[in-house]
């Protein structure tokens, strides 16, 4: 016996009922379950579809699909970081290296003035405001894409939501930077360190909030051959 389209639709519903919300992982599990069901039927053709499906599902253990979900999330985060790292590295090769050095020099000069702490607050304040603004736009864009496609792709969710989390973690360190800077901005080593870290932070946030979302279609096609379907 072979699984029919009605069976396949049932399996998609079955995976959603067991907390698999991303279409890419649903498709992988549906394919796995369908093959397993056909194998079970070849040995016991008298079983109903539901009985064969439940028997196939039991092979995933007491936690069901949770282990599979965790492994896929880990693998997809690694892929996301890989894409982000690729974009980040391009800013240290020509011609983008010129822009990187310009940002660094502007920050270094600003942190070398007598208003260094004010420059630090203003720099991170503007960056925080931009991150919040871009985060809101990406959330709206992601919701609009969901309404149009009715499908959730794990990488897509990371591209449009992960940036906000990482920016909050980094920006939350600003009070520590500010307290640490008190009395240290006279040190050229400290000024150099703050300038380097801030430059790297700016590039990382720009890649997270601007570059990857703009390349989302390309990256999704590259990651999921079935995305175009």
PDB file of C-alpha atoms in Angstrom, residues 124 127-128 163-177 197 200-202 204-205 208:
ATOM      1  CA  UNK A 124      24.724  53.811  21.479  1.00  0.00           C
ATOM      2  CA  UNK A 127      22.150  52.721  17.476  1.00  0.00           C
ATOM      3  CA  UNK A 128      19.548  51.528  19.979  1.00  0.00           C
ATOM      4  CA  UNK A 163      18.551  40.188  15.299  1.00  0.00           C
ATOM      5  CA  UNK A 164      16.418  41.850  17.970  1.00  0.00           C
ATOM      6  CA  UNK A 165      17.498  39.391  20.647  1.00  0.00           C
ATOM      7  CA  UNK A 166      21.203  39.732  19.970  1.00  0.00           C
ATOM      8  CA  UNK A 167      20.990  43.539  19.881  1.00  0.00           C
ATOM      9  CA  UNK A 168      19.256  43.675  23.275  1.00  0.00           C
ATOM     10  CA  UNK A 169      21.975  41.541  24.836  1.00  0.00           C
ATOM     11  CA  UNK A 170      24.744  43.764  23.486  1.00  0.00           C
ATOM     12  CA  UNK A 171      22.999  47.074  24.155  1.00  0.00           C
ATOM     13  CA  UNK A 172      22.222  46.001  27.724  1.00  0.00           C
ATOM     14  CA  UNK A 173      25.955  46.178  28.371  1.00  0.00           C
ATOM     15  CA  UNK A 174      25.993  49.945  27.769  1.00  0.00           C
ATOM     16  CA  UNK A 175      25.662  50.869  31.493  1.00  0.00           C
ATOM     17  CA  UNK A 176      28.703  48.725  32.243  1.00  0.00           C
ATOM     18  CA  UNK A 177      30.637  50.394  29.428  1.00  0.00           C
ATOM     19  CA  UNK A 197      34.214  47.142  19.811  1.00  0.00           C
ATOM     20  CA  UNK A 200      32.290  45.780  15.206  1.00  0.00           C
ATOM     21  CA  UNK A 201      28.945  46.203  16.949  1.00  0.00           C
ATOM     22  CA  UNK A 202      27.713  48.642  14.287  1.00  0.00           C
ATOM     23  CA  UNK A 204      27.144  43.247  13.173  1.00  0.00           C
ATOM     24  CA  UNK A 205      23.841  45.062  13.771  1.00  0.00           C
ATOM     25  CA  UNK A 208      21.626  41.479  11.177  1.00  0.00           C
TER      26      UNK A 208
END
